[in-house]
CSV table of C-alpha atoms in Angstrom, one decimal:
chain,number,residue,atom,x,y,z
A,157,PHE,CA,-5.2,37.9,-51.2
A,158,ASP,CA,-1.7,39.4,-51.9
A,159,THR,CA,0.5,36.6,-53.3
A,160,ASN,CA,3.6,38.9,-53.2
A,161,ASN,CA,3.8,38.6,-49.4
A,162,VAL,CA,3.7,34.8,-49.2
A,163,PRO,CA,7.0,33.2,-48.2
A,164,VAL,CA,8.1,30.8,-51.0
A,165,PRO,CA,11.4,29.0,-51.8
A,166,ASP,CA,13.9,31.0,-53.9
A,167,ILE,CA,13.2,29.0,-57.0
A,168,PHE,CA,9.8,30.8,-57.4
A,169,PRO,CA,9.7,34.2,-59.1
A,170,ASP,CA,9.5,37.2,-56.8
A,171,ASP,CA,6.1,38.1,-58.3
A,172,LEU,CA,3.9,35.0,-58.3
A,173,SER,CA,1.3,36.7,-60.5
A,174,SER,CA,3.9,37.1,-63.3
A,175,THR,CA,3.3,34.7,-66.2
A,176,ILE,CA,6.6,35.5,-67.9
A,177,LEU,CA,8.8,32.4,-68.4
A,178,ASP,CA,12.6,32.5,-68.2
A,179,ALA,CA,13.0,30.9,-71.7
A,180,PRO,CA,9.6,31.0,-73.5
A,181,PHE,CA,9.2,29.4,-76.9
A,182,ARG,CA,8.6,31.7,-79.8
A,183,SER,CA,5.8,31.2,-82.3
A,184,ILE,CA,6.4,29.1,-85.4
A,185,ASN,CA,6.4,32.2,-87.5
A,186,ASP,CA,9.1,33.7,-85.3
A,187,TYR,CA,11.3,30.6,-85.8
A,188,GLU,CA,10.7,30.7,-89.6
A,189,TYR,CA,11.8,34.3,-89.6
A,190,LEU,CA,14.9,33.5,-87.6
A,191,ILE,CA,15.7,30.7,-90.0
A,192,GLY,CA,15.4,33.1,-92.9
A,193,GLN,CA,17.8,35.4,-91.2
A,194,ASP,CA,20.4,32.8,-90.3
A,195,PRO,CA,19.7,29.4,-92.0
A,196,ASP,CA,22.9,27.9,-90.6
A,197,ASN,CA,21.9,28.1,-87.0
A,198,ALA,CA,21.1,24.6,-85.8
A,199,THR,CA,19.7,25.7,-82.5
A,200,VAL,CA,16.8,27.5,-84.2
A,201,TYR,CA,15.8,24.3,-86.0
A,202,ILE,CA,16.1,22.3,-82.8
A,203,GLU,CA,13.8,24.7,-80.9
A,204,LEU,CA,11.3,24.7,-83.8
A,205,SER,CA,11.3,20.9,-83.7
A,206,LEU,CA,10.4,21.1,-80.0
A,207,ILE,CA,7.4,23.2,-80.8
A,208,TYR,CA,6.3,20.7,-83.5
A,209,SER,CA,6.8,17.8,-81.0
A,210,LEU,CA,4.7,19.5,-78.4
A,211,ILE,CA,1.8,19.9,-80.8
A,212,GLY,CA,2.2,16.3,-82.1
A,213,ASP,CA,3.5,17.2,-85.5
A,214,TYR,CA,6.3,14.7,-85.6
A,215,ASN,CA,6.9,14.9,-89.3
A,216,ASN,CA,7.7,18.6,-89.2
A,217,ALA,CA,9.7,18.1,-86.0
A,218,LEU,CA,11.8,15.4,-87.9
A,219,LYS,CA,12.2,17.7,-90.9
A,220,ASN,CA,13.7,20.4,-88.7
A,221,LEU,CA,15.9,18.0,-86.9
A,222,SER,CA,17.2,16.7,-90.3
A,223,ARG,CA,18.1,20.3,-91.2
A,224,ALA,CA,19.8,20.7,-87.9
A,225,ALA,CA,21.7,17.5,-88.5
A,226,LEU,CA,22.9,18.8,-91.8
A,227,ILE,CA,24.4,21.8,-90.0
A,228,ASP,CA,25.7,20.0,-86.9
A,229,PRO,CA,25.8,16.2,-87.6
A,230,LEU,CA,27.5,15.3,-84.3
A,231,ASN,CA,25.1,17.2,-82.1
A,232,PRO,CA,23.8,14.7,-79.5
A,233,GLU,CA,20.6,16.7,-78.8
A,234,VAL,CA,19.6,16.3,-82.5
A,235,GLN,CA,20.1,12.6,-82.4
A,236,LEU,CA,18.2,12.2,-79.1
A,237,LEU,CA,15.3,14.3,-80.3
A,238,SER,CA,15.3,12.4,-83.6
A,239,ALA,CA,15.0,9.1,-81.8
A,240,LYS,CA,12.2,10.3,-79.6
A,241,ASN,CA,10.2,11.9,-82.4
A,242,ARG,CA,10.5,8.7,-84.6
A,243,ILE,CA,9.2,6.6,-81.7
A,244,TRP,CA,6.4,9.1,-80.9
A,245,LYS,CA,5.5,9.0,-84.6
A,246,GLY,CA,5.3,5.2,-84.5
A,247,ASP,CA,8.5,4.3,-86.2
A,248,ALA,CA,10.2,2.5,-83.3
A,249,VAL,CA,12.8,0.7,-85.5
A,250,GLU,CA,14.2,3.9,-86.9
A,251,GLY,CA,14.0,5.5,-83.5
A,252,LEU,CA,16.2,2.7,-82.1
A,253,ARG,CA,18.6,3.3,-85.0
A,254,ALA,CA,18.7,7.0,-84.0
A,255,TYR,CA,19.6,5.9,-80.4
A,256,GLU,CA,22.4,3.8,-81.8
A,257,ARG,CA,23.8,6.7,-83.7
A,258,LEU,CA,23.6,8.9,-80.7
A,259,LEU,CA,25.4,6.4,-78.5
A,260,GLN,CA,28.1,6.1,-81.1
A,261,ILE,CA,28.6,9.8,-81.0
A,262,ASP,CA,28.3,10.2,-77.2
A,263,PRO,CA,28.3,7.0,-75.1
A,264,SER,CA,28.7,8.9,-71.9
A,265,GLN,CA,25.0,9.4,-71.1
A,266,VAL,CA,23.8,6.5,-68.9
A,267,ASN,CA,20.2,7.8,-69.1
A,268,VAL,CA,20.2,7.3,-72.9
A,269,TRP,CA,21.5,3.7,-72.7
A,270,ALA,CA,18.7,3.0,-70.2
A,271,GLU,CA,16.0,4.8,-72.4
A,272,ALA,CA,17.1,3.0,-75.5
A,273,GLY,CA,17.0,-0.4,-73.7
A,274,LYS,CA,13.6,0.3,-72.2
A,275,VAL,CA,12.1,1.4,-75.6
A,276,ALA,CA,13.4,-1.7,-77.3
A,277,ALA,CA,12.1,-4.0,-74.6
A,278,TRP,CA,8.7,-2.3,-74.5
A,279,ILE,CA,8.2,-2.9,-78.3
A,280,GLY,CA,9.3,-6.6,-77.9
A,281,LYS,CA,12.8,-6.2,-79.4
A,282,TYR,CA,14.4,-8.0,-76.5
A,283,ARG,CA,17.7,-8.8,-78.3
A,284,ASP,CA,18.1,-5.1,-79.1
A,285,SER,CA,17.2,-4.2,-75.6
A,286,ILE,CA,19.8,-6.6,-74.2
A,287,GLN,CA,22.4,-5.2,-76.5
A,288,PHE,CA,21.7,-1.6,-75.3
A,289,TYR,CA,21.9,-2.7,-71.7
A,290,ARG,CA,25.0,-4.8,-72.1
A,291,ALA,CA,26.8,-2.0,-74.0
A,292,GLY,CA,25.7,0.5,-71.4
A,293,SER,CA,26.9,-1.7,-68.7
A,294,ARG,CA,30.3,-1.9,-70.3
A,295,GLU,CA,30.4,1.9,-70.1
A,296,PHE,CA,28.9,2.0,-66.6
A,297,PRO,CA,29.6,-1.3,-64.9
A,298,ASP,CA,28.0,-0.5,-61.5
A,299,GLU,CA,24.9,1.3,-62.8
A,300,LEU,CA,22.0,-0.5,-61.1
A,301,ASN,CA,19.4,0.9,-63.5
A,302,LEU,CA,21.1,-0.8,-66.5
A,303,ILE,CA,21.7,-4.1,-64.6
A,304,VAL,CA,18.2,-4.4,-63.1
A,305,ASN,CA,16.5,-3.5,-66.4
A,306,LEU,CA,18.7,-6.0,-68.2
A,307,GLY,CA,17.5,-8.6,-65.7
A,308,ILE,CA,13.9,-7.7,-66.4
A,309,THR,CA,14.5,-7.9,-70.1
A,310,TYR,CA,16.0,-11.3,-69.7
A,311,LEU,CA,12.9,-12.4,-67.9
A,312,TRP,CA,10.7,-11.0,-70.6
A,313,ASP,CA,12.8,-13.0,-73.1
A,314,ASN,CA,12.4,-16.2,-71.1
A,315,GLN,CA,16.0,-16.2,-70.0
A,316,ALA,CA,15.4,-16.7,-66.2
A,317,ASP,CA,19.0,-17.9,-65.5
A,318,GLN,CA,20.5,-14.8,-67.1
A,319,ALA,CA,18.0,-12.6,-65.2
A,320,GLU,CA,19.0,-14.2,-61.9
A,321,VAL,CA,22.6,-13.4,-62.6
A,322,MET,CA,21.8,-9.8,-63.2
A,323,PHE,CA,19.7,-9.5,-60.1
A,324,ASP,CA,22.4,-11.1,-58.0
A,325,THR,CA,24.9,-8.7,-59.5
A,326,ALA,CA,22.6,-5.8,-58.7
A,327,ALA,CA,22.2,-7.0,-55.1
A,328,ARG,CA,25.9,-7.4,-54.6
A,329,ILE,CA,26.5,-3.8,-55.9
A,330,ALA,CA,23.7,-2.3,-53.9
A,331,PHE,CA,24.7,-3.9,-50.6
A,332,GLU,CA,28.5,-3.6,-50.8
């Protein structure tokens, strides 16, 4: 069967048998070599942290993210990856602090407000979750994701009256 003559959408490579990726990861040794060549390149540390995250080595991922943060302390990607790796490692409290640092640097990412709120709620830190959702809602007042999840968190925290207010608000926005 000749896969090269099969009509496929433009997003697919021309040669479907090709296994080359557009932006493949390098090996850990390659990244260590690149760091040796240019130790002030935060991007290399970030990419290496992604490799370590993929293989479940969150300690080494966090070490490389810490190095990247020393080079570029206001890089939002470093803070986001730090938050995620801390949570994956099992240190949810420090992960939430990393979300807070990120949102102080860059409050313009609605998905990060939602993610932080959800993580806090999932681990039973409802007050923190509510704070993330409220703060995110101040930045994005008509964002249904934040409003509905705030309502759900209020329910989980036994605040049914507040939940009802959020659900009514969400319905008003959705049906206007």
